[in-house]
């Protein structure tokens, strides 16, 4: 790790994130941001072949701070980097909240499966804060970044893209206490780190965002975007290069159709959240084009709020519409009584289930962003 100089924003051409097929790599961040000594970042690899052969993950697993856009003072004492075998590495021991501001990366894999998972951390005391840090959109979509005013200043707001000047908003252009940057017809080249900063204010007081633009329009993938996505469920995102579903934390399966047990994550639900509160207070960053979100059943800027009744999944984006006595579990969706199944517990008997026709439409508040069909199958109760 390299920690350099005073706070400074620098231009950057490109932040590499993904090459080849989706990999089982997760960057967890503890969001107890007012207690920097308790903050930690953990990089976890669930690749079955880790430590074996030329494609071994173990030797290549890295966790570091990317100082190309946001440089912060060198922390003292420096954070501790701890390794637990070849598939897990943790960074902890920050001394001040300002040490946490910036871009962190978890890197693993070799060759075609080399993957970098990015996490962006904002200062809790910033003048401007992002309503949502990670935005995943499709090629040709309109992306809207929203910076909420936390500490008002009587100056204009400068937007930057990858550290370079992008746009200025007059201080009177705030809408309901928010400065909005609207990006129509985004392309993959629009991807990167965006920031909103009051004029002449410290960059550490900025709202930092990460924009991920899939290389295809909604529901499409492959060369020329001619192939149809499989229909990623429960908020999963269709990868634009290989058509695989990158599943939200807490779901698994080729279409993210199955819910993990509470507190578990990973492509095979093999990992468990490290705290007694389950996944409360943790954010999960996955390979692009998914980005970051709270774990299933949690929402909020620090992932400490349980889903409201009737909502479930990562960031509580999904809605239950349970029928026939089904109840909504905030981690997995509708839990059906005996004799009923289906997304809404709307099906009885076994004939249609046996023929695999349990799929039906469900409501996803980010359906336009995920490049897959908005549908789901029943998750295990």
mmCIF file of C-alpha atoms in Angstrom:
data_model
loop_
_atom_site.group_PDB
_atom_site.id
_atom_site.type_symbol
_atom_site.label_atom_id
_atom_site.label_comp_id
_atom_site.label_asym_id
_atom_site.label_seq_id
_atom_site.Cartn_x
_atom_site.Cartn_y
_atom_site.Cartn_z
ATOM 1 C CA UNK A 1 0.000 0.000 0.000
ATOM 2 C CA UNK A 2 1.117 3.543 -0.779
ATOM 3 C CA UNK A 3 -0.290 6.557 1.085
ATOM 4 C CA UNK A 4 0.761 9.860 -0.430
ATOM 5 C CA UNK A 5 0.746 13.548 0.271
ATOM 6 C CA UNK A 6 -2.002 16.062 1.033
ATOM 7 C CA UNK A 7 -5.630 15.751 -0.120
ATOM 8 C CA UNK A 8 -5.671 16.124 -3.900
ATOM 9 C CA UNK A 9 -7.813 15.145 -6.861
ATOM 10 C CA UNK A 10 -5.963 13.797 -9.871
ATOM 11 C CA UNK A 11 -7.206 12.844 -13.329
ATOM 12 C CA UNK A 12 -7.273 9.193 -14.206
ATOM 13 C CA UNK A 13 -7.923 7.566 -17.532
ATOM 14 C CA UNK A 14 -9.488 4.258 -16.530
ATOM 15 C CA UNK A 15 -10.179 2.079 -13.521
ATOM 16 C CA UNK A 16 -9.976 -1.543 -14.597
ATOM 17 C CA UNK A 17 -12.579 -3.755 -13.025
ATOM 18 C CA UNK A 18 -13.322 -7.002 -14.823
ATOM 19 C CA UNK A 19 -11.846 -9.230 -17.490
ATOM 20 C CA UNK A 20 -13.420 -12.536 -18.431
ATOM 21 C CA UNK A 21 -16.146 -14.478 -16.649
ATOM 22 C CA UNK A 22 -17.652 -13.390 -13.361
ATOM 23 C CA UNK A 23 -15.552 -14.523 -10.407
ATOM 24 C CA UNK A 24 -16.473 -15.295 -6.818
ATOM 25 C CA UNK A 25 -14.738 -12.294 -5.283
ATOM 26 C CA UNK A 26 -16.273 -10.070 -2.598
ATOM 27 C CA UNK A 27 -15.049 -6.945 -0.850
ATOM 28 C CA UNK A 28 -16.774 -6.399 2.499
ATOM 29 C CA UNK A 29 -16.628 -3.013 4.209
ATOM 30 C CA UNK A 30 -17.669 -2.350 7.798
ATOM 31 C CA UNK A 31 -19.668 0.874 7.708
ATOM 32 C CA UNK A 32 -19.239 1.960 11.355
ATOM 33 C CA UNK A 33 -17.689 5.089 9.938
ATOM 34 C CA UNK A 34 -17.569 7.167 13.134
ATOM 35 C CA UNK A 35 -15.291 4.561 14.720
ATOM 36 C CA UNK A 36 -12.305 4.269 12.350
ATOM 37 C CA UNK A 37 -10.460 1.841 14.615
ATOM 38 C CA UNK A 38 -13.320 -0.613 14.192
ATOM 39 C CA UNK A 39 -13.562 -0.126 10.443
ATOM 40 C CA UNK A 40 -12.272 -2.991 8.335
ATOM 41 C CA UNK A 41 -12.153 -4.100 4.733
ATOM 42 C CA UNK A 42 -12.052 -7.797 3.913
ATOM 43 C CA UNK A 43 -11.359 -9.319 0.521
ATOM 44 C CA UNK A 44 -12.799 -12.833 0.162
ATOM 45 C CA UNK A 45 -12.260 -15.232 -2.729
ATOM 46 C CA UNK A 46 -14.561 -18.218 -3.089
ATOM 47 C CA UNK A 47 -12.888 -19.625 -6.200
ATOM 48 C CA UNK A 48 -12.752 -23.411 -6.015
ATOM 49 C CA UNK A 49 -9.343 -23.547 -7.688
ATOM 50 C CA UNK A 50 -7.614 -21.103 -5.381
ATOM 51 C CA UNK A 51 -4.032 -22.078 -4.641
ATOM 52 C CA UNK A 52 -3.771 -24.638 -7.451
ATOM 53 C CA UNK A 53 -2.338 -24.422 -10.937
ATOM 54 C CA UNK A 54 -1.395 -21.472 -13.115
ATOM 55 C CA UNK A 55 -4.785 -19.831 -12.521
ATOM 56 C CA UNK A 56 -4.296 -19.853 -8.741
ATOM 57 C CA UNK A 57 -6.002 -17.072 -6.831
ATOM 58 C CA UNK A 58 -4.116 -17.279 -3.556
ATOM 59 C CA UNK A 59 -0.800 -15.605 -4.464
ATOM 60 C CA UNK A 60 -2.556 -12.821 -6.393
ATOM 61 C CA UNK A 61 -5.122 -11.745 -3.771
ATOM 62 C CA UNK A 62 -4.564 -8.068 -2.912
ATOM 63 C CA UNK A 63 -6.329 -5.348 -0.915
ATOM 64 C CA UNK A 64 -5.212 -1.763 -1.336
ATOM 65 C CA UNK A 65 -6.206 1.891 -1.476
ATOM 66 C CA UNK A 66 -6.230 3.494 -4.909
ATOM 67 C CA UNK A 67 -4.623 6.952 -4.592
ATOM 68 C CA UNK A 68 -4.916 7.890 -8.245
ATOM 69 C CA UNK A 69 -8.028 10.037 -7.687
ATOM 70 C CA UNK A 70 -8.204 10.770 -3.950
ATOM 71 C CA UNK A 71 -4.986 11.202 -1.966
ATOM 72 C CA UNK A 72 -5.195 11.402 1.810
ATOM 73 C CA UNK A 73 -2.575 12.063 4.499
ATOM 74 C CA UNK A 74 -0.516 9.073 5.535
ATOM 75 C CA UNK A 75 -2.338 7.480 8.519
ATOM 76 C CA UNK A 76 -0.466 6.860 11.732
ATOM 77 C CA UNK A 77 -0.237 4.222 12.881
ATOM 78 C CA UNK A 78 -0.606 2.619 9.450
ATOM 79 C CA UNK A 79 -3.443 0.126 8.938
ATOM 80 C CA UNK A 80 -2.670 -3.534 9.495
ATOM 81 C CA UNK A 81 -2.964 -5.989 6.645
ATOM 82 C CA UNK A 82 -3.761 -9.522 7.829
ATOM 83 C CA UNK A 83 -3.923 -12.648 5.657
ATOM 84 C CA UNK A 84 -5.977 -15.704 6.482
ATOM 85 C CA UNK A 85 -4.807 -18.353 4.072
ATOM 86 C CA UNK A 86 -4.966 -17.773 0.327
ATOM 87 C CA UNK A 87 -8.629 -16.776 0.103
ATOM 88 C CA UNK A 88 -9.076 -13.937 2.620
ATOM 89 C CA UNK A 89 -7.241 -10.724 3.468
ATOM 90 C CA UNK A 90 -8.285 -7.936 5.879
ATOM 91 C CA UNK A 91 -7.235 -4.315 6.313
ATOM 92 C CA UNK A 92 -8.029 -2.639 9.653
ATOM 93 C CA UNK A 93 -6.643 -0.183 12.218
ATOM 94 C CA UNK A 94 -7.405 3.206 10.667
ATOM 95 C CA UNK A 95 -6.794 6.144 13.015
ATOM 96 C CA UNK A 96 -9.111 8.875 11.668
ATOM 97 C CA UNK A 97 -12.316 8.938 9.606
ATOM 98 C CA UNK A 98 -10.499 10.970 6.935
ATOM 99 C CA UNK A 99 -8.125 8.022 6.408
ATOM 100 C CA UNK A 100 -11.032 6.052 5.027
ATOM 101 C CA UNK A 101 -12.070 8.472 2.281
ATOM 102 C CA UNK A 102 -11.382 7.286 -1.241
ATOM 103 C CA UNK A 103 -11.313 4.237 -3.468
ATOM 104 C CA UNK A 104 -10.302 0.769 -2.268
ATOM 105 C CA UNK A 105 -9.799 -2.290 -4.425
ATOM 106 C CA UNK A 106 -9.793 -6.045 -3.911
ATOM 107 C CA UNK A 107 -7.822 -7.809 -6.651
ATOM 108 C CA UNK A 108 -7.683 -11.533 -7.297
ATOM 109 C CA UNK A 109 -7.235 -14.099 -9.998
ATOM 110 C CA UNK A 110 -4.821 -14.598 -12.841
ATOM 111 C CA UNK A 111 -5.007 -14.442 -16.592
ATOM 112 C CA UNK A 112 -8.520 -14.188 -17.984
ATOM 113 C CA UNK A 113 -10.038 -14.345 -14.504
ATOM 114 C CA UNK A 114 -8.115 -11.370 -13.125
ATOM 115 C CA UNK A 115 -10.738 -9.252 -11.345
ATOM 116 C CA UNK A 116 -10.724 -5.984 -9.423
ATOM 117 C CA UNK A 117 -13.644 -5.176 -7.130
ATOM 118 C CA UNK A 118 -13.922 -1.488 -6.192
ATOM 119 C CA UNK A 119 -15.357 0.199 -3.107
ATOM 120 C CA UNK A 120 -15.826 3.970 -2.652
ATOM 121 C CA UNK A 121 -15.903 5.361 0.900
ATOM 122 C CA UNK A 122 -17.314 8.807 1.691
ATOM 123 C CA UNK A 123 -16.524 10.917 4.743
ATOM 124 C CA UNK A 124 -19.446 10.930 7.210
ATOM 125 C CA UNK A 125 -18.693 14.606 7.884
ATOM 126 C CA UNK A 126 -18.669 15.684 4.228
ATOM 127 C CA UNK A 127 -20.538 18.770 3.042
ATOM 128 C CA UNK A 128 -22.232 16.643 0.375
ATOM 129 C CA UNK A 129 -23.198 12.971 0.634
ATOM 130 C CA UNK A 130 -24.366 10.590 -2.106
ATOM 131 C CA UNK A 131 -27.935 9.337 -1.911
ATOM 132 C CA UNK A 132 -26.576 6.177 -3.547
ATOM 133 C CA UNK A 133 -22.870 5.491 -4.036
ATOM 134 C CA UNK A 134 -22.933 2.811 -6.734
ATOM 135 C CA UNK A 135 -25.025 3.200 -9.881
ATOM 136 C CA UNK A 136 -25.255 0.394 -12.453
ATOM 137 C CA UNK A 137 -26.926 1.355 -15.718
ATOM 138 C CA UNK A 138 -27.180 0.052 -19.259
ATOM 139 C CA UNK A 139 -25.613 1.508 -22.364
ATOM 140 C CA UNK A 140 -27.862 4.286 -23.646
ATOM 141 C CA UNK A 141 -29.608 4.865 -20.293
ATOM 142 C CA UNK A 142 -29.832 8.176 -18.461
ATOM 143 C CA UNK A 143 -27.871 8.081 -15.216
ATOM 144 C CA UNK A 144 -28.761 10.488 -12.394
ATOM 145 C CA UNK A 145 -26.314 11.100 -9.552
ATOM 146 C CA UNK A 146 -27.773 12.779 -6.462
ATOM 147 C CA UNK A 147 -25.621 14.619 -3.907
ATOM 148 C CA UNK A 148 -27.497 15.456 -0.700
ATOM 149 C CA UNK A 149 -26.560 18.643 1.169
ATOM 150 C CA UNK A 150 -25.301 17.757 4.640
ATOM 151 C CA UNK A 151 -23.532 21.037 5.479
ATOM 152 C CA UNK A 152 -24.641 23.924 3.312
ATOM 153 C CA UNK A 153 -22.165 26.402 1.820
ATOM 154 C CA UNK A 154 -23.044 29.520 -0.147
ATOM 155 C CA UNK A 155 -20.970 28.512 -3.171
ATOM 156 C CA UNK A 156 -21.457 26.653 -6.443
ATOM 157 C CA UNK A 157 -20.905 22.914 -6.796
ATOM 158 C CA UNK A 158 -18.289 21.427 -9.119
ATOM 159 C CA UNK A 159 -18.777 17.949 -10.536
ATOM 160 C CA UNK A 160 -15.714 15.946 -11.548
ATOM 161 C CA UNK A 161 -15.351 12.731 -13.523
ATOM 162 C CA UNK A 162 -12.316 10.606 -12.628
ATOM 163 C CA UNK A 163 -10.760 13.643 -10.982
ATOM 164 C CA UNK A 164 -11.148 16.010 -13.967
ATOM 165 C CA UNK A 165 -13.535 18.954 -14.152
ATOM 166 C CA UNK A 166 -16.861 17.954 -15.655
ATOM 167 C CA UNK A 167 -19.676 20.399 -14.823
ATOM 168 C CA UNK A 168 -20.665 23.266 -12.520
ATOM 169 C CA UNK A 169 -24.021 23.767 -10.814
ATOM 170 C CA UNK A 170 -25.063 27.119 -9.385
ATOM 171 C CA UNK A 171 -25.792 26.918 -5.653
ATOM 172 C CA UNK A 172 -29.407 27.921 -6.385
ATOM 173 C CA UNK A 173 -29.908 24.846 -8.585
ATOM 174 C CA UNK A 174 -30.283 22.503 -5.626
ATOM 175 C CA UNK A 175 -33.565 20.574 -5.703
ATOM 176 C CA UNK A 176 -35.043 19.568 -2.350
ATOM 177 C CA UNK A 177 -31.622 19.884 -0.764
ATOM 178 C CA UNK A 178 -29.872 17.884 -3.507
ATOM 179 C CA UNK A 179 -27.599 18.642 -6.427
ATOM 180 C CA UNK A 180 -28.344 16.385 -9.387
ATOM 181 C CA UNK A 181 -26.066 15.431 -12.254
ATOM 182 C CA UNK A 182 -28.036 14.008 -15.183
ATOM 183 C CA UNK A 183 -26.040 11.998 -17.728
ATOM 184 C CA UNK A 184 -28.131 11.100 -20.803
ATOM 185 C CA UNK A 185 -27.239 8.306 -23.237
ATOM 186 C CA UNK A 186 -24.325 6.995 -21.154
ATOM 187 C CA UNK A 187 -21.705 4.776 -22.771
ATOM 188 C CA UNK A 188 -19.139 2.400 -21.227
ATOM 189 C CA UNK A 189 -16.580 5.216 -21.495
ATOM 190 C CA UNK A 190 -18.793 7.189 -19.053
ATOM 191 C CA UNK A 191 -17.956 4.708 -16.279
ATOM 192 C CA UNK A 192 -15.771 5.811 -13.390
ATOM 193 C CA UNK A 193 -15.586 7.825 -10.187
ATOM 194 C CA UNK A 194 -17.648 11.020 -10.011
ATOM 195 C CA UNK A 195 -17.540 13.639 -7.283
ATOM 196 C CA UNK A 196 -19.559 16.695 -6.248
ATOM 197 C CA UNK A 197 -17.670 19.382 -4.287
ATOM 198 C CA UNK A 198 -18.472 22.868 -3.092
ATOM 199 C CA UNK A 199 -16.219 25.405 -4.804
ATOM 200 C CA UNK A 200 -12.985 25.961 -2.840
ATOM 201 C CA UNK A 201 -13.916 23.273 -0.299
ATOM 202 C CA UNK A 202 -11.662 20.353 0.615
ATOM 203 C CA UNK A 203 -12.001 17.322 -1.677
ATOM 204 C CA UNK A 204 -12.541 15.262 1.484
ATOM 205 C CA UNK A 205 -15.887 17.039 1.845
ATOM 206 C CA UNK A 206 -17.030 15.742 -1.541
ATOM 207 C CA UNK A 207 -19.746 13.269 -2.377
ATOM 208 C CA UNK A 208 -18.081 10.407 -4.267
ATOM 209 C CA UNK A 209 -19.961 8.095 -6.629
ATOM 210 C CA UNK A 210 -19.135 5.109 -8.801
ATOM 211 C CA UNK A 211 -20.913 4.766 -12.141
ATOM 212 C CA UNK A 212 -20.868 1.392 -13.914
ATOM 213 C CA UNK A 213 -22.189 1.282 -17.479
ATOM 214 C CA UNK A 214 -22.885 -2.145 -18.965
ATOM 215 C CA UNK A 215 -21.628 -2.527 -22.540
ATOM 216 C CA UNK A 216 -25.108 -3.397 -23.839
ATOM 217 C CA UNK A 217 -28.673 -2.195 -23.580
ATOM 218 C CA UNK A 218 -31.113 -3.676 -21.098
ATOM 219 C CA UNK A 219 -31.518 -7.442 -21.341
ATOM 220 C CA UNK A 220 -28.674 -7.928 -23.873
ATOM 221 C CA UNK A 221 -25.124 -9.251 -23.814
ATOM 222 C CA UNK A 222 -22.333 -10.536 -26.045
ATOM 223 C CA UNK A 223 -20.519 -9.245 -29.148
ATOM 224 C CA UNK A 224 -22.840 -6.799 -30.847
ATOM 225 C CA UNK A 225 -25.226 -7.231 -27.892
ATOM 226 C CA UNK A 226 -27.231 -9.731 -29.927
ATOM 227 C CA UNK A 227 -27.770 -12.300 -27.172
ATOM 228 C CA UNK A 228 -30.608 -12.206 -24.679
ATOM 229 C CA UNK A 229 -29.874 -12.237 -20.949
ATOM 230 C CA UNK A 230 -31.161 -15.265 -19.018
ATOM 231 C CA UNK A 231 -33.361 -13.186 -16.733
ATOM 232 C CA UNK A 232 -31.387 -12.526 -13.554
ATOM 233 C CA UNK A 233 -33.644 -12.697 -10.525
ATOM 234 C CA UNK A 234 -33.782 -10.931 -7.168
ATOM 235 C CA UNK A 235 -31.825 -7.923 -8.461
ATOM 236 C CA UNK A 236 -29.026 -9.914 -10.106
ATOM 237 C CA UNK A 237 -27.162 -8.201 -12.941
ATOM 238 C CA UNK A 238 -26.524 -9.752 -16.337
ATOM 239 C CA UNK A 239 -22.856 -9.513 -17.314
ATOM 240 C CA UNK A 240 -22.589 -7.872 -20.716
ATOM 241 C CA UNK A 241 -19.597 -10.010 -21.830
ATOM 242 C CA UNK A 242 -20.542 -13.553 -20.822
ATOM 243 C CA UNK A 243 -24.261 -13.388 -20.008
ATOM 244 C CA UNK A 244 -23.779 -14.747 -16.486
ATOM 245 C CA UNK A 245 -25.828 -13.360 -13.620
ATOM 246 C CA UNK A 246 -23.832 -11.604 -10.910
ATOM 247 C CA UNK A 247 -26.047 -12.331 -7.908
ATOM 248 C CA UNK A 248 -26.704 -9.913 -5.033
ATOM 249 C CA UNK A 249 -25.223 -10.906 -1.669
ATOM 250 C CA UNK A 250 -27.576 -13.444 -0.139
ATOM 251 C CA UNK A 251 -28.683 -15.140 -3.375
ATOM 252 C CA UNK A 252 -27.239 -17.905 -5.534
ATOM 253 C CA UNK A 253 -27.990 -19.996 -8.618
ATOM 254 C CA UNK A 254 -27.491 -19.487 -12.336
ATOM 255 C CA UNK A 255 -30.329 -16.941 -12.271
ATOM 256 C CA UNK A 256 -29.969 -15.926 -8.596
ATOM 257 C CA UNK A 257 -33.133 -17.908 -7.947
ATOM 258 C CA UNK A 258 -32.227 -19.295 -4.532
ATOM 259 C CA UNK A 259 -31.836 -17.404 -1.274
ATOM 260 C CA UNK A 260 -28.937 -18.195 1.032
ATOM 261 C CA UNK A 261 -29.514 -18.721 4.725
ATOM 262 C CA UNK A 262 -29.596 -15.491 6.696
ATOM 263 C CA UNK A 263 -26.115 -14.057 7.178
ATOM 264 C CA UNK A 264 -24.490 -15.972 4.311
ATOM 265 C CA UNK A 265 -23.095 -14.812 0.978
ATOM 266 C CA UNK A 266 -20.868 -15.943 -1.905
ATOM 267 C CA UNK A 267 -21.702 -17.697 -5.165
ATOM 268 C CA UNK A 268 -22.449 -20.902 -3.251
ATOM 269 C CA UNK A 269 -23.554 -19.249 0.026
ATOM 270 C CA UNK A 270 -20.327 -20.610 1.491
ATOM 271 C CA UNK A 271 -19.287 -17.454 3.374
ATOM 272 C CA UNK A 272 -20.761 -16.143 6.621
ATOM 273 C CA UNK A 273 -20.944 -12.539 7.841
ATOM 274 C CA UNK A 274 -18.402 -11.995 10.630
ATOM 275 C CA UNK A 275 -20.536 -10.243 13.256
ATOM 276 C CA UNK A 276 -23.162 -11.394 15.735
ATOM 277 C CA UNK A 277 -25.609 -9.029 14.027
ATOM 278 C CA UNK A 278 -25.355 -10.984 10.791
ATOM 279 C CA UNK A 279 -24.748 -8.720 7.802
ATOM 280 C CA UNK A 280 -25.952 -5.579 9.588
ATOM 281 C CA UNK A 281 -23.633 -2.620 9.036
ATOM 282 C CA UNK A 282 -21.749 -4.242 6.136
ATOM 283 C CA UNK A 283 -21.669 -3.333 2.484
ATOM 284 C CA UNK A 284 -20.787 -5.903 -0.183
ATOM 285 C CA UNK A 285 -18.947 -5.065 -3.394
ATOM 286 C CA UNK A 286 -19.014 -7.674 -6.161
ATOM 287 C CA UNK A 287 -17.448 -7.912 -9.614
ATOM 288 C CA UNK A 288 -18.778 -5.511 -12.205
ATOM 289 C CA UNK A 289 -21.338 -4.835 -13.378
ATOM 290 C CA UNK A 290 -23.005 -5.363 -9.979
ATOM 291 C CA UNK A 291 -21.129 -2.823 -7.849
ATOM 292 C CA UNK A 292 -21.929 -2.498 -4.133
ATOM 293 C CA UNK A 293 -25.020 -2.910 -1.968
ATOM 294 C CA UNK A 294 -26.121 -3.847 1.522
ATOM 295 C CA UNK A 295 -26.609 -7.526 2.221
ATOM 296 C CA UNK A 296 -30.008 -9.113 1.799
ATOM 297 C CA UNK A 297 -32.483 -7.796 4.379
ATOM 298 C CA UNK A 298 -30.687 -4.485 5.026
ATOM 299 C CA UNK A 299 -30.757 -0.940 3.690
ATOM 300 C CA UNK A 300 -29.586 2.607 4.515
ATOM 301 C CA UNK A 301 -26.362 4.584 4.169
ATOM 302 C CA UNK A 302 -24.703 2.355 6.779
ATOM 303 C CA UNK A 303 -26.709 -0.802 6.013
ATOM 304 C CA UNK A 304 -28.098 -0.776 9.552
ATOM 305 C CA UNK A 305 -31.816 -0.486 8.767
ATOM 306 C CA UNK A 306 -33.924 -3.605 8.411
ATOM 307 C CA UNK A 307 -36.240 -3.757 5.417
ATOM 308 C CA UNK A 308 -39.669 -2.207 5.873
ATOM 309 C CA UNK A 309 -42.557 -4.688 5.995
ATOM 310 C CA UNK A 310 -43.234 -6.091 2.547
ATOM 311 C CA UNK A 311 -39.719 -5.483 1.223
ATOM 312 C CA UNK A 312 -36.736 -7.838 0.949
ATOM 313 C CA UNK A 313 -33.394 -8.477 -0.704
ATOM 314 C CA UNK A 314 -30.208 -6.434 -1.084
ATOM 315 C CA UNK A 315 -30.901 -2.776 -0.241
ATOM 316 C CA UNK A 316 -34.534 -3.909 0.286
ATOM 317 C CA UNK A 317 -35.155 -3.197 -3.409
ATOM 318 C CA UNK A 318 -37.687 -5.990 -3.907
ATOM 319 C CA UNK A 319 -41.342 -6.117 -2.874
ATOM 320 C CA UNK A 320 -43.320 -9.097 -1.655
ATOM 321 C CA UNK A 321 -46.894 -9.545 -2.819
ATOM 322 C CA UNK A 322 -47.629 -12.749 -0.958
ATOM 323 C CA UNK A 323 -50.955 -14.539 -1.418
ATOM 324 C CA UNK A 324 -52.757 -17.433 0.238
ATOM 325 C CA UNK A 325 -51.339 -16.875 3.694
ATOM 326 C CA UNK A 326 -47.724 -16.400 2.586
ATOM 327 C CA UNK A 327 -45.548 -14.159 4.738
ATOM 328 C CA UNK A 328 -42.747 -11.846 3.636
ATOM 329 C CA UNK A 329 -39.269 -12.696 4.867
ATOM 330 C CA UNK A 330 -36.963 -9.703 4.415
ATOM 331 C CA UNK A 331 -34.069 -11.972 3.439
ATOM 332 C CA UNK A 332 -35.706 -14.332 0.929
ATOM 333 C CA UNK A 333 -39.179 -13.059 -0.041
ATOM 334 C CA UNK A 334 -42.477 -14.913 0.289
ATOM 335 C CA UNK A 335 -42.505 -17.898 2.638
ATOM 336 C CA UNK A 336 -45.417 -20.082 1.600
ATOM 337 C CA UNK A 337 -47.644 -22.261 3.791
ATOM 338 C CA UNK A 338 -47.947 -25.958 3.124
ATOM 339 C CA UNK A 339 -49.556 -26.700 -0.244
ATOM 340 C CA UNK A 340 -48.572 -23.420 -1.911
ATOM 341 C CA UNK A 341 -45.543 -22.246 -3.851
ATOM 342 C CA UNK A 342 -44.496 -19.653 -6.397
ATOM 343 C CA UNK A 343 -43.089 -16.167 -6.007
ATOM 344 C CA UNK A 344 -46.327 -14.953 -4.423
ATOM 345 C CA UNK A 345 -47.484 -18.359 -3.069
ATOM 346 C CA UNK A 346 -50.032 -18.191 -5.868
ATOM 347 C CA UNK A 347 -49.604 -21.781 -7.095
ATOM 348 C CA UNK A 348 -50.949 -24.978 -5.599
ATOM 349 C CA UNK A 349 -50.163 -28.604 -6.394
ATOM 350 C CA UNK A 350 -46.956 -29.959 -7.936
ATOM 351 C CA UNK A 351 -47.611 -30.250 -11.677
ATOM 352 C CA UNK A 352 -46.623 -26.756 -12.780
ATOM 353 C CA UNK A 353 -43.664 -26.723 -10.345
ATOM 354 C CA UNK A 354 -42.376 -29.982 -11.795
ATOM 355 C CA UNK A 355 -42.444 -28.445 -15.276
ATOM 356 C CA UNK A 356 -40.429 -25.453 -14.105
ATOM 357 C CA UNK A 357 -43.125 -22.845 -14.715
ATOM 358 C CA UNK A 358 -42.977 -21.195 -11.316
ATOM 359 C CA UNK A 359 -41.439 -18.066 -12.786
ATOM 360 C CA UNK A 360 -43.624 -14.992 -12.699
ATOM 361 C CA UNK A 361 -43.234 -11.245 -12.751
ATOM 362 C CA UNK A 362 -42.233 -9.345 -9.627
ATOM 363 C CA UNK A 363 -41.552 -5.709 -8.848
ATOM 364 C CA UNK A 364 -37.931 -4.502 -8.727
ATOM 365 C CA UNK A 365 -37.502 -0.794 -8.109
ATOM 366 C CA UNK A 366 -34.271 -0.777 -10.175
ATOM 367 C CA UNK A 367 -35.538 -2.993 -12.993
ATOM 368 C CA UNK A 368 -34.206 -0.727 -15.737
ATOM 369 C CA UNK A 369 -30.656 -0.863 -14.419
ATOM 370 C CA UNK A 370 -29.978 -4.539 -14.265
ATOM 371 C CA UNK A 371 -30.139 -5.643 -17.867
ATOM 372 C CA UNK A 372 -32.242 -8.722 -17.150
ATOM 373 C CA UNK A 373 -35.866 -9.732 -17.030
ATOM 374 C CA UNK A 374 -37.712 -8.674 -13.905
ATOM 375 C CA UNK A 375 -38.991 -12.017 -12.790
ATOM 376 C CA UNK A 376 -38.302 -14.481 -10.027
ATOM 377 C CA UNK A 377 -38.813 -18.018 -8.836
ATOM 378 C CA UNK A 378 -39.653 -19.081 -5.340
ATOM 379 C CA UNK A 379 -36.748 -18.927 -2.924
ATOM 380 C CA UNK A 380 -36.436 -21.565 -0.202
ATOM 381 C CA UNK A 381 -38.430 -20.690 2.860
#
